[in-house]
mmCIF file of C-alpha atoms and ligand atoms in Angstrom:
data_model
loop_
_atom_site.group_PDB
_atom_site.id
_atom_site.type_symbol
_atom_site.label_atom_id
_atom_site.label_comp_id
_atom_site.label_asym_id
_atom_site.label_seq_id
_atom_site.Cartn_x
_atom_site.Cartn_y
_atom_site.Cartn_z
ATOM 1 C CA MET A 1 -16.791 18.124 -13.579
ATOM 2 C CA ASP A 2 -13.834 18.523 -16.070
ATOM 3 C CA ILE A 3 -10.664 17.537 -14.221
ATOM 4 C CA ASN A 4 -8.869 19.320 -17.158
ATOM 5 C CA ASP A 5 -9.936 22.757 -16.041
ATOM 6 C CA THR A 6 -7.444 24.039 -13.690
ATOM 7 C CA SER A 7 -8.311 27.186 -13.635
ATOM 8 C CA ASN A 8 -9.765 27.175 -10.957
ATOM 9 C CA ILE A 9 -5.813 26.111 -8.175
ATOM 10 C CA GLU A 10 -4.132 29.174 -7.408
ATOM 11 C CA GLN A 11 0.569 28.441 -9.166
ATOM 12 C CA ILE A 12 2.816 28.899 -7.152
ATOM 13 C CA SER A 13 6.109 29.866 -8.204
ATOM 14 C CA PRO A 14 8.055 27.195 -10.335
ATOM 15 C CA LYS A 15 11.055 25.642 -7.071
ATOM 16 C CA VAL A 16 13.705 23.270 -7.570
ATOM 17 C CA GLU A 17 16.534 22.571 -4.657
ATOM 18 C CA LEU A 18 18.414 20.028 -3.166
ATOM 19 C CA ILE A 19 17.813 19.271 0.282
ATOM 20 C CA ASN A 20 20.626 17.113 2.974
ATOM 21 C CA LEU A 21 18.473 15.835 5.382
ATOM 22 C CA GLU A 22 21.120 15.142 8.780
ATOM 23 C CA LYS A 23 21.240 11.163 9.246
ATOM 24 C CA HIS A 24 21.219 10.310 12.616
ATOM 25 C CA GLY A 25 23.538 7.501 13.024
ATOM 26 C CA ASP A 26 25.190 5.232 14.732
ATOM 27 C CA GLU A 27 27.304 2.447 15.490
ATOM 28 C CA ARG A 28 23.917 0.538 14.967
ATOM 29 C CA GLY A 29 23.950 2.238 10.858
ATOM 30 C CA SER A 30 21.209 5.054 10.445
ATOM 31 C CA LEU A 31 17.542 6.316 10.538
ATOM 32 C CA ILE A 32 16.310 9.612 8.574
ATOM 33 C CA ALA A 33 13.678 11.830 10.355
ATOM 34 C CA LEU A 34 11.480 14.428 7.914
ATOM 35 C CA GLU A 35 9.549 16.800 10.082
ATOM 36 C CA PRO A 36 7.842 19.311 8.758
ATOM 37 C CA ASP A 37 9.769 22.529 9.510
ATOM 38 C CA ILE A 38 12.616 20.630 10.631
ATOM 39 C CA ASN A 39 14.009 19.507 6.811
ATOM 40 C CA VAL A 40 10.866 19.221 4.889
ATOM 41 C CA PRO A 41 9.462 22.601 3.262
ATOM 42 C CA PHE A 42 6.232 21.448 4.028
ATOM 43 C CA ASP A 43 3.139 20.189 5.479
ATOM 44 C CA ILE A 44 2.854 16.634 4.773
ATOM 45 C CA LYS A 45 -0.496 15.622 3.155
ATOM 46 C CA ARG A 46 -0.313 12.667 0.833
ATOM 47 C CA VAL A 47 3.640 10.244 1.561
ATOM 48 C CA TYR A 48 3.909 7.951 -2.192
ATOM 49 C CA TYR A 49 6.137 5.241 -3.324
ATOM 50 C CA ILE A 50 7.335 3.692 -6.392
ATOM 51 C CA PHE A 51 8.754 0.612 -7.052
ATOM 52 C CA ASP A 52 8.990 -2.047 -9.305
ATOM 53 C CA THR A 53 9.809 0.474 -12.070
ATOM 54 C CA LYS A 54 10.187 -2.064 -15.168
ATOM 55 C CA SER A 55 13.056 -1.546 -17.207
ATOM 56 C CA GLY A 56 13.305 1.171 -19.415
ATOM 57 C CA VAL A 57 10.151 3.107 -18.340
ATOM 58 C CA ASP A 58 10.028 6.349 -17.255
ATOM 59 C CA ARG A 59 7.777 8.477 -15.297
ATOM 60 C CA GLY A 60 6.475 11.051 -14.870
ATOM 61 C CA PHE A 61 5.649 14.046 -18.342
ATOM 62 C CA HIS A 62 3.578 16.815 -16.224
ATOM 63 C CA ALA A 63 3.948 20.095 -13.903
ATOM 64 C CA HIS A 64 2.244 20.816 -10.873
ATOM 65 C CA LYS A 65 0.358 24.152 -9.549
ATOM 66 C CA LYS A 66 0.191 24.040 -6.476
ATOM 67 C CA LEU A 67 2.355 21.103 -5.503
ATOM 68 C CA LYS A 68 5.639 21.286 -3.515
ATOM 69 C CA GLN A 69 7.065 17.159 -3.614
ATOM 70 C CA LEU A 70 10.632 16.343 -1.935
ATOM 71 C CA LEU A 71 11.198 13.150 -3.326
ATOM 72 C CA ILE A 72 14.094 10.732 -1.844
ATOM 73 C CA CYS A 73 15.282 8.064 -3.127
ATOM 74 C CA THR A 74 15.363 5.348 -0.571
ATOM 75 C CA SER A 75 17.446 2.718 -2.332
ATOM 76 C CA GLY A 76 18.389 2.334 -6.362
ATOM 77 C CA SER A 77 19.027 5.159 -8.360
ATOM 78 C CA VAL A 78 17.434 7.241 -10.373
ATOM 79 C CA ASP A 79 17.764 10.353 -13.271
ATOM 80 C CA ILE A 80 15.294 13.139 -12.326
ATOM 81 C CA ASP A 81 14.590 15.911 -15.422
ATOM 82 C CA VAL A 82 13.642 18.839 -14.209
ATOM 83 C CA GLU A 83 12.202 22.377 -17.103
ATOM 84 C CA TYR A 84 11.239 25.693 -16.122
ATOM 85 C CA GLY A 85 11.064 29.080 -17.378
ATOM 86 C CA THR A 86 14.868 29.067 -18.624
ATOM 87 C CA THR A 87 15.774 25.860 -16.447
ATOM 88 C CA LYS A 88 16.301 22.632 -17.569
ATOM 89 C CA GLN A 89 18.682 20.167 -15.157
ATOM 90 C CA THR A 90 18.745 16.575 -14.526
ATOM 91 C CA TYR A 91 19.303 15.674 -11.197
ATOM 92 C CA HIS A 92 21.089 11.801 -10.015
ATOM 93 C CA LEU A 93 19.225 10.680 -6.735
ATOM 94 C CA ASP A 94 20.656 7.450 -5.619
ATOM 95 C CA ASN A 95 21.444 8.210 -1.776
ATOM 96 C CA SER A 96 18.877 8.795 0.717
ATOM 97 C CA SER A 97 20.153 11.479 2.834
ATOM 98 C CA GLN A 98 19.403 13.528 0.090
ATOM 99 C CA GLY A 99 15.800 14.889 -1.248
ATOM 100 C CA LEU A 100 14.710 16.865 -4.718
ATOM 101 C CA LEU A 101 12.260 19.546 -3.378
ATOM 102 C CA ILE A 102 10.337 20.178 -5.999
ATOM 103 C CA GLU A 103 7.555 23.277 -6.266
ATOM 104 C CA GLY A 104 4.780 24.544 -8.837
ATOM 105 C CA LEU A 105 5.367 24.351 -12.191
ATOM 106 C CA VAL A 106 8.476 22.489 -12.726
ATOM 107 C CA TRP A 107 7.609 19.988 -15.742
ATOM 108 C CA ARG A 108 9.054 16.304 -14.253
ATOM 109 C CA VAL A 109 10.227 13.104 -16.060
ATOM 110 C CA MET A 110 11.981 10.320 -14.107
ATOM 111 C CA LYS A 111 13.882 7.844 -15.035
ATOM 112 C CA ASN A 112 17.081 5.205 -15.332
ATOM 113 C CA PHE A 113 14.861 3.255 -12.693
ATOM 114 C CA LYS A 114 18.206 0.817 -11.902
ATOM 115 C CA GLU A 115 16.435 -2.487 -10.719
ATOM 116 C CA ASN A 116 14.898 -1.808 -7.169
ATOM 117 C CA THR A 117 15.001 1.535 -6.358
ATOM 118 C CA VAL A 118 12.061 2.812 -4.572
ATOM 119 C CA LEU A 119 11.704 6.566 -5.095
ATOM 120 C CA MET A 120 9.746 7.942 -1.974
ATOM 121 C CA VAL A 121 7.418 11.795 -2.369
ATOM 122 C CA LEU A 122 6.462 13.855 0.070
ATOM 123 C CA ALA A 123 3.723 15.658 -0.389
ATOM 124 C CA SER A 124 2.234 19.472 0.723
ATOM 125 C CA GLU A 125 -1.121 18.373 -0.875
ATOM 126 C CA LYS A 126 -4.207 14.998 -0.716
ATOM 127 C CA TYR A 127 -4.210 14.059 -4.603
ATOM 128 C CA SER A 128 -5.889 16.362 -6.780
ATOM 129 C CA GLU A 129 -5.947 15.667 -11.180
ATOM 130 C CA GLN A 130 -7.630 19.243 -11.656
ATOM 131 C CA ASP A 131 -3.337 19.994 -10.166
ATOM 132 C CA TYR A 132 -1.932 18.010 -12.561
ATOM 133 C CA ILE A 133 -0.478 19.688 -15.986
ATOM 134 C CA ARG A 134 0.472 16.943 -18.581
ATOM 135 C CA ASN A 135 0.046 18.604 -21.560
ATOM 136 C CA TYR A 136 3.651 19.745 -22.746
ATOM 137 C CA ASP A 137 2.515 22.334 -24.629
ATOM 138 C CA LYS A 138 -0.357 24.023 -22.756
ATOM 139 C CA PHE A 139 2.606 23.572 -19.406
ATOM 140 C CA LYS A 140 4.750 26.098 -22.004
ATOM 141 C CA GLU A 141 2.091 28.175 -22.748
ATOM 142 C CA MET A 142 1.741 28.795 -18.766
ATOM 143 C CA ASN A 143 5.554 29.324 -18.029
ATOM 144 C CA LYS A 144 5.984 32.325 -20.441
HETATM 145 P P1 TYD B 1 0.328 8.733 -12.177
HETATM 146 O O1 TYD B 1 0.574 10.366 -11.615
HETATM 147 O O2 TYD B 1 1.056 8.019 -13.908
HETATM 148 O O3 TYD B 1 2.336 8.516 -11.392
HETATM 149 P P2 TYD B 1 3.612 10.114 -12.502
HETATM 150 O O4 TYD B 1 3.098 10.530 -13.972
HETATM 151 O O5 TYD B 1 4.114 9.938 -11.319
HETATM 152 O O6 TYD B 1 4.029 8.206 -13.413
HETATM 153 O O7 TYD B 1 -0.163 7.579 -11.203
HETATM 154 C C1 TYD B 1 -0.625 6.334 -11.664
HETATM 155 C C2 TYD B 1 -1.725 6.398 -10.708
HETATM 156 O O8 TYD B 1 -1.705 6.108 -9.560
HETATM 157 C C3 TYD B 1 -3.032 7.647 -11.279
HETATM 158 O O9 TYD B 1 -4.175 6.314 -11.423
HETATM 159 C C4 TYD B 1 -2.885 8.120 -10.573
HETATM 160 C C5 TYD B 1 -2.974 7.790 -9.192
HETATM 161 N N1 TYD B 1 -2.560 8.039 -8.291
HETATM 162 C C6 TYD B 1 -3.024 8.225 -6.853
HETATM 163 O O10 TYD B 1 -4.337 7.694 -7.052
HETATM 164 N N2 TYD B 1 -2.553 8.636 -5.839
HETATM 165 C C7 TYD B 1 -1.405 9.606 -5.873
HETATM 166 O O11 TYD B 1 -1.019 9.649 -4.894
HETATM 167 C C8 TYD B 1 -0.518 9.292 -6.921
HETATM 168 C C9 TYD B 1 0.482 10.125 -6.791
HETATM 169 C C10 TYD B 1 -0.651 8.586 -7.807
#
């Protein structure tokens, strides 16, 4: 199988949106629950987290055809550059009460990781290399 052959995966419309996550706070502190149909707009099939990122390291540099993800910076801070259609924007995530929803063909770069940052990502699909577009020129071509 050619892992670069993404032709058999359906594409979804690109979308990026900041979602406010309601806190259950009391005198003991805070708790946020993440649940499909309540505050996560997809069924969660995978969770991963990025941590111990070395100083000056940028990550990402890819888009997805079909995947929906919710990025939550549970500790520290990170900047997320997104590009889709004619939109180019940077989101500064430093608040565990906010999630950045990224759907479909969106080029993303994660950068400026502060020390001890934990970026948790909820995903709508299991890991599939076939869903990745890792070549920026190919992404631009598909974006036309
Ligand atoms: P990579 O896609 O390079 O991370 P990013 O682009 O978000 O910086 O992933 C790093 C490694 O981890 C790579 O070998 C693939 C593997 N990986 C998994 O096995 N499962 C996953 O869910 C993810 C996101 C990555």
